[in-house]
Tab-separated table of C-alpha atoms and ligand atoms in Angstrom:
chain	number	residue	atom	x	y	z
A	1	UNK	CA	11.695	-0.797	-10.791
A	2	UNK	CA	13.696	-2.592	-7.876
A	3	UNK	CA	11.382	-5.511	-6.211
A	4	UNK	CA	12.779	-6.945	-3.163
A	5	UNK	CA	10.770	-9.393	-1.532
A	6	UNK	CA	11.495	-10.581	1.849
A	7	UNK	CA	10.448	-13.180	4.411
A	8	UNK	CA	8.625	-11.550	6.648
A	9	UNK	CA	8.168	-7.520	8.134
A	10	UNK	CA	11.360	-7.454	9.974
A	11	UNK	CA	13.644	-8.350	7.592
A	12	UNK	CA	12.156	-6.381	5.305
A	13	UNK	CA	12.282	-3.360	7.255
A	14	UNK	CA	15.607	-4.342	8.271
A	15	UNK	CA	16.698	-3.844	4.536
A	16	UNK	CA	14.782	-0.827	3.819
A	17	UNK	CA	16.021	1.031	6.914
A	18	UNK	CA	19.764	-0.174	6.076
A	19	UNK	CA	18.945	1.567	2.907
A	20	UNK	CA	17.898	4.811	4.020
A	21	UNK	CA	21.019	5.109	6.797
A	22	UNK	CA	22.954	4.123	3.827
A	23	UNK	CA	22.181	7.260	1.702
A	24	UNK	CA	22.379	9.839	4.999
A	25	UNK	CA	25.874	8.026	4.993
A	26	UNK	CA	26.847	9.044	2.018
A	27	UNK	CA	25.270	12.607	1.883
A	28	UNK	CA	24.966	13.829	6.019
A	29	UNK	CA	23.016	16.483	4.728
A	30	UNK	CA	20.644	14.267	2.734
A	31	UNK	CA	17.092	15.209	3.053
A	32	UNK	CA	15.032	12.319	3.618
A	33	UNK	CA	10.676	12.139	3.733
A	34	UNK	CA	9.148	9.431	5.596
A	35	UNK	CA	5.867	7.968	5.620
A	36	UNK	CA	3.829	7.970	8.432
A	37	UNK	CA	1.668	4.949	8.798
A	38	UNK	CA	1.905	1.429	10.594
A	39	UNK	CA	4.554	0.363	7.739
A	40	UNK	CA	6.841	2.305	8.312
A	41	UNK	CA	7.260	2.383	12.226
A	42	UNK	CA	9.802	-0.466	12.813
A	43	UNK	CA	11.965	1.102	10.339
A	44	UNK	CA	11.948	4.246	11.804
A	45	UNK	CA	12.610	2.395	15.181
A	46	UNK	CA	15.686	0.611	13.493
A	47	UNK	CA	16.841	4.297	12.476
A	48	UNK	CA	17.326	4.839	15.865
A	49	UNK	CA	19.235	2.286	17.013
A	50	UNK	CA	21.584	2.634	14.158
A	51	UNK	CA	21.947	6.227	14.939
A	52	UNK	CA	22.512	5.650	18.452
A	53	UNK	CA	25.298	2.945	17.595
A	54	UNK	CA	26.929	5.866	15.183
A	55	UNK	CA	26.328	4.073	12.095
A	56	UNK	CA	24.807	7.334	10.616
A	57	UNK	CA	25.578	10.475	11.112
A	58	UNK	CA	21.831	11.909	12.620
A	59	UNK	CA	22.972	15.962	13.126
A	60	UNK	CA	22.788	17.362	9.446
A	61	UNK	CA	19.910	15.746	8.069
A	62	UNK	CA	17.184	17.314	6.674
A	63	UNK	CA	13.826	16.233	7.268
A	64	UNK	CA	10.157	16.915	5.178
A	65	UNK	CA	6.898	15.224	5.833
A	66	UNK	CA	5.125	13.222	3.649
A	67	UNK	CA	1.385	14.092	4.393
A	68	UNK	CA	-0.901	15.025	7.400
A	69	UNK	CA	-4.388	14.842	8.065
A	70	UNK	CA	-6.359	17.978	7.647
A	71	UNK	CA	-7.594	18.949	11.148
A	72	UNK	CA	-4.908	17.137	13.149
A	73	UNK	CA	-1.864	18.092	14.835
A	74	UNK	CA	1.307	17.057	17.022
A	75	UNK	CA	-1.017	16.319	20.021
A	76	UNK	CA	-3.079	13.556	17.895
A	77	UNK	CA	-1.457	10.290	18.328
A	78	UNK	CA	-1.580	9.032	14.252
A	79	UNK	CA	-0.749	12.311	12.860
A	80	UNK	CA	2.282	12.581	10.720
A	81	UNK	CA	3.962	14.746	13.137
A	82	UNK	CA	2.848	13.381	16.652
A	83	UNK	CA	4.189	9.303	14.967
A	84	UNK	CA	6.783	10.884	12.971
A	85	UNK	CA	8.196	12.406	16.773
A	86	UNK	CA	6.834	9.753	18.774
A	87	UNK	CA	9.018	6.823	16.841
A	88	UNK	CA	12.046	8.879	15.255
A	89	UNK	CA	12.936	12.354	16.214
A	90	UNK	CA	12.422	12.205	19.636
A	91	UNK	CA	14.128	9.078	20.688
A	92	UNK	CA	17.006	10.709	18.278
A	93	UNK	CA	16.946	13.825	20.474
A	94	UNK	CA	16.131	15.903	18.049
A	95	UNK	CA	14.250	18.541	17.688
A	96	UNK	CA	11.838	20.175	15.373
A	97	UNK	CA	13.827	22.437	14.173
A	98	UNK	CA	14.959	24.396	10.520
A	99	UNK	CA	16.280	21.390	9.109
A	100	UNK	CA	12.652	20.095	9.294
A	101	UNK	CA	9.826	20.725	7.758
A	102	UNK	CA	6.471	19.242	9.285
A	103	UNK	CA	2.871	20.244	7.546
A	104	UNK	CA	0.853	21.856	10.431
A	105	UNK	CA	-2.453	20.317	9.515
A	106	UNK	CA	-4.278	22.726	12.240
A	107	UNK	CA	-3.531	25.668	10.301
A	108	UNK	CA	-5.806	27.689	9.356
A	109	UNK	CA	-4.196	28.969	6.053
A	110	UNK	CA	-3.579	25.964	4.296
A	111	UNK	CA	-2.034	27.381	1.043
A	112	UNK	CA	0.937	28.711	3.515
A	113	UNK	CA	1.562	24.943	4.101
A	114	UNK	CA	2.057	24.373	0.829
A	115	UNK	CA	3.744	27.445	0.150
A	116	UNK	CA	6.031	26.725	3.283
A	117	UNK	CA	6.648	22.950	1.994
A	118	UNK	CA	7.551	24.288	-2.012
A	119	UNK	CA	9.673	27.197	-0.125
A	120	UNK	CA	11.643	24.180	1.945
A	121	UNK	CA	11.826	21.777	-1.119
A	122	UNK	CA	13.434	24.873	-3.013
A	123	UNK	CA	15.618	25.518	-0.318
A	124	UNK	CA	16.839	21.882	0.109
A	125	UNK	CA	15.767	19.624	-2.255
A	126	UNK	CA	15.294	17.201	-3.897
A	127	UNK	CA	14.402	14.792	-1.945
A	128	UNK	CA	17.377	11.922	-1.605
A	129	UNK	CA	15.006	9.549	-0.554
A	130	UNK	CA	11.679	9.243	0.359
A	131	UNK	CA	9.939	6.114	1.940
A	132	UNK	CA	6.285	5.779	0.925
A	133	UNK	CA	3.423	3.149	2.275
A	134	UNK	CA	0.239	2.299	0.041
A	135	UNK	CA	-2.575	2.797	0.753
A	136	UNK	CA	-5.115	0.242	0.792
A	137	UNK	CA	-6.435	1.855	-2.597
A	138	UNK	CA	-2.994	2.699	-3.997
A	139	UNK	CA	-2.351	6.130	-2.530
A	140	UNK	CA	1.325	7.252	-2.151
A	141	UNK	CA	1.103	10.450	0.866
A	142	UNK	CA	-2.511	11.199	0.212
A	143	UNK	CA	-2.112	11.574	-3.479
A	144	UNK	CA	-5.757	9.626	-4.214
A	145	UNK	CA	-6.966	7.701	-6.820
A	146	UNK	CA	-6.790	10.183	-9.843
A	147	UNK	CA	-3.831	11.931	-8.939
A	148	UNK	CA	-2.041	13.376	-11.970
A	149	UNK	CA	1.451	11.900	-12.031
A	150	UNK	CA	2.662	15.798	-12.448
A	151	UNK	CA	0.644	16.722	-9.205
A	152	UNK	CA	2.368	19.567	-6.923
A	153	UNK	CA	1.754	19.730	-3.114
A	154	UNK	CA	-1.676	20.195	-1.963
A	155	UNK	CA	-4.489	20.101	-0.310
A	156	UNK	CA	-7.307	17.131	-1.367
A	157	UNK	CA	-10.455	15.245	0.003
A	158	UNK	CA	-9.772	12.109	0.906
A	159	UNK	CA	-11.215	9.053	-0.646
A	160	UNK	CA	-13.775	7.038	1.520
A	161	UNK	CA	-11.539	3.836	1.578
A	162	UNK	CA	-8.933	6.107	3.232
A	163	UNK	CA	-11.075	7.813	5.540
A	164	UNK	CA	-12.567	4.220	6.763
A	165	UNK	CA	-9.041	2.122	6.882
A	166	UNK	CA	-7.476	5.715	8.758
A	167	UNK	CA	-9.583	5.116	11.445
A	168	UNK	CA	-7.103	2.356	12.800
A	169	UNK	CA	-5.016	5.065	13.468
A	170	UNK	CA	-7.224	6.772	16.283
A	171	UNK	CA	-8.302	5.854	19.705
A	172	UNK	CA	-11.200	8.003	19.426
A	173	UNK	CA	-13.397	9.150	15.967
A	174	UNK	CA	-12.142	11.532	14.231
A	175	UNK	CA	-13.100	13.329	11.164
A	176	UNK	CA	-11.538	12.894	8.064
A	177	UNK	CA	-12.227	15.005	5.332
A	178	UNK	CA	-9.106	16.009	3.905
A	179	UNK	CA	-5.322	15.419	3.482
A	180	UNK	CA	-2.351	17.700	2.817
A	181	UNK	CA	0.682	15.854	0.612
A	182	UNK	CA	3.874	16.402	-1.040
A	183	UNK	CA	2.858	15.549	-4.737
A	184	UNK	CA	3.581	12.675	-7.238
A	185	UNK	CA	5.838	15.203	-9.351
A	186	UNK	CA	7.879	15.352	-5.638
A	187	UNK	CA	7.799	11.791	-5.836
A	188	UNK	CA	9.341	11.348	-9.107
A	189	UNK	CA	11.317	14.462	-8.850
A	190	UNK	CA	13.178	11.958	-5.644
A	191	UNK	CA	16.445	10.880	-6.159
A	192	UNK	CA	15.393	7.002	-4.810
A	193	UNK	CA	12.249	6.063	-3.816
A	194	UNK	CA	11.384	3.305	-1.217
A	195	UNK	CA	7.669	1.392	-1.418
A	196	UNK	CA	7.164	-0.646	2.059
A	197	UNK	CA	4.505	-2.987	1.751
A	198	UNK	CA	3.500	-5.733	4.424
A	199	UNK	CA	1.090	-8.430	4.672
A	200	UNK	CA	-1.115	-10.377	2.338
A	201	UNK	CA	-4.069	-7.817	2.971
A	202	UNK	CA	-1.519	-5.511	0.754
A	203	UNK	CA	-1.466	-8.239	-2.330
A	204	UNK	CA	-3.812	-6.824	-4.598
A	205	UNK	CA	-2.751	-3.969	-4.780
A	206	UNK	CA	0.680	-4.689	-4.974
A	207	UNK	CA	-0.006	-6.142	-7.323
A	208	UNK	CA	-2.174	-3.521	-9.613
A	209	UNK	CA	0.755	-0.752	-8.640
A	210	UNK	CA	3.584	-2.799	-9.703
A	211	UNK	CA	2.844	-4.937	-12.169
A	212	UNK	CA	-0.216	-3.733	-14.039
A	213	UNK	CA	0.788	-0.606	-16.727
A	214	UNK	CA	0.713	2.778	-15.042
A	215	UNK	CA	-2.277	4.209	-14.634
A	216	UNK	CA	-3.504	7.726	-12.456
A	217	UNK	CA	-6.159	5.025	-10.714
A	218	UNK	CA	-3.641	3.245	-8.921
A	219	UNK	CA	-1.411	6.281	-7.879
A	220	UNK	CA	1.407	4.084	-6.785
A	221	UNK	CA	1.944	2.874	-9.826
A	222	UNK	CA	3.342	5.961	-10.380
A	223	UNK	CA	6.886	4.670	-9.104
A	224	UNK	CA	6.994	2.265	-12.514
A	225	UNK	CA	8.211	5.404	-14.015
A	226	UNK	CA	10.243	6.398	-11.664
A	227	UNK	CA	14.225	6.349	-12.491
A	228	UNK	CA	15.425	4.973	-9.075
A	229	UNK	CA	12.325	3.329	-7.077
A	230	UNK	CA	12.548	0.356	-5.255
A	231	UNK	CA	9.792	-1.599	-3.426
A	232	UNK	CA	10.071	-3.598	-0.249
A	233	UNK	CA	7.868	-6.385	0.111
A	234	UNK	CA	7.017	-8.775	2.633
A	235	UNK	CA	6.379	-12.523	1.592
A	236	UNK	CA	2.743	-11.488	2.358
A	237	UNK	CA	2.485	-8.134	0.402
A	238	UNK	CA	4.297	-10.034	-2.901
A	239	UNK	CA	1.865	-12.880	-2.496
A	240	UNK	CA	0.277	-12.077	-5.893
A	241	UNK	CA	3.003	-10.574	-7.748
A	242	UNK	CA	2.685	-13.496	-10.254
A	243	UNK	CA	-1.099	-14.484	-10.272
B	1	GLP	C1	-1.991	6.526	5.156
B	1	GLP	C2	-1.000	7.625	4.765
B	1	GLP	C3	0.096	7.110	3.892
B	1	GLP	C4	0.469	5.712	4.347
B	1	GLP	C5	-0.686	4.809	3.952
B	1	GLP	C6	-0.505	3.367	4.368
B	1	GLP	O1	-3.288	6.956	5.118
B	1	GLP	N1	-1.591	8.763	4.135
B	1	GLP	O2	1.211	7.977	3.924
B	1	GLP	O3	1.642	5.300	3.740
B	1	GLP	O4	-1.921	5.337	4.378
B	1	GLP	O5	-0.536	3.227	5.758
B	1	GLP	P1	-0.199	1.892	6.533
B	1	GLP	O6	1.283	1.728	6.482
B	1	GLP	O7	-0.692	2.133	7.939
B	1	GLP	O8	-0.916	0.773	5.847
């Protein structure tokens, strides 16, 4: 696995969001999965500028979502599909259209989501490259600790770290029972894989996911067996990388 470490957030996003335009470059019809997440905002932000300045195409690409909160939907600021809009699509101009594919976590059949997301990935994938955050107990999407690495999409209930630290996503209390995710054999199954991680409250478990030997408790950790994964680190984030 690829460890870049970088000064600070910015320049690390800077690189990580270079990255990602690089591969719709390549391959306009890439299809690309994006974290939601504070981590990955200023890169989606830089995606925009660098679309607006033409320096990737932004018409043909296709788009899945990572994860979504069970009960939430695109009227919920911090819900994959309200963010992922909020700080990418929409200052794109683009819509939500068939080249997208967002989970709809106010559905009420929630096997159809999955169903819908395997139906897409068949369709269009695999992924070309997917940017993942970590959780502050090593999720990747909402695969939780446990996770089997061969995992498929689903629906799970959400560990009680993640329910506490998702509440900085909300103005108002929400509940938080359950998550919907594209799973770790998605993941792996990606032809390059992106881990953002910023600020020293992210060290530890950096640290257990990338340097400690695989294991399903630390889900990230996943991407050590990953052919093509790189992580992104902030100074802060890599702080313990060798302690
Ligand atoms: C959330 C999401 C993940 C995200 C992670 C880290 O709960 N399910 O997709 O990557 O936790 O989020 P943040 O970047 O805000 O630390």
């Amino acid at each position: 696995m690829d460890i870049r470490i970088f000064p600070n957030h910015e320049a690390m996003t800077a690189a990580a969001a270079d990255a990602v335009a690089g591969v719709i470059t390549r391959k306009p019809d890439a299809l690309i999965c994006l974290a939601a997440g504070h981590t990955p905002v200023d890169l989606m932000k830089r995606l925009v500028v660098h679309a607006r300045e033409g320096k990737f195409p932004k018409d043909r690409f296709r788009f899945i979502s990572l994860d979504e909160w069970v009960g939430l939907g695109p009227k919920d600021s911090g819900s994959c599909i309200h963010d992922v809009g909020k700080y990418f699509l929409d200052d794109m101009g683009l819509e939500r259209g068939a080249r997208m594919f967002f989970f709809d976590g106010l559905a009420k059949d929630m096997q159809a989501q999955i169903d819908g997301a395997k139906a897409f990935l068949a369709a269009h994938g695999p992924i070309d490259v997917i940017v993942l955050g970590i959780g502050m107990n090593g999720h990747i999407g909402f695969n939780e600790v446990g996770s089997a690495f061969d995992s498929d999409v689903r629906v799970l209930p959400l560990d009680e770290t993640s329910k506490t630290v998702g509440a900085k996503y909300f103005d108002t209390p929400r509940t938080l029972e359950s998550g919907i995710t594209i799973g770790m054999r998605q993941i792996l199954e990606a032809k390059k894989a992106f881990l953002l991680a910023s600020s020293a409250k992210k060290a530890d478990i950096v640290r257990q996911a990338l340097k400690d030997p695989p294991t399903e408790r630390v889900p990230a950790s996943v991407l050590q067996k990953h052919p093509a994964a790189t992580a992104f680190l902030d100074a802060g984030a890599a702080a313990k990388l060798n302690g």
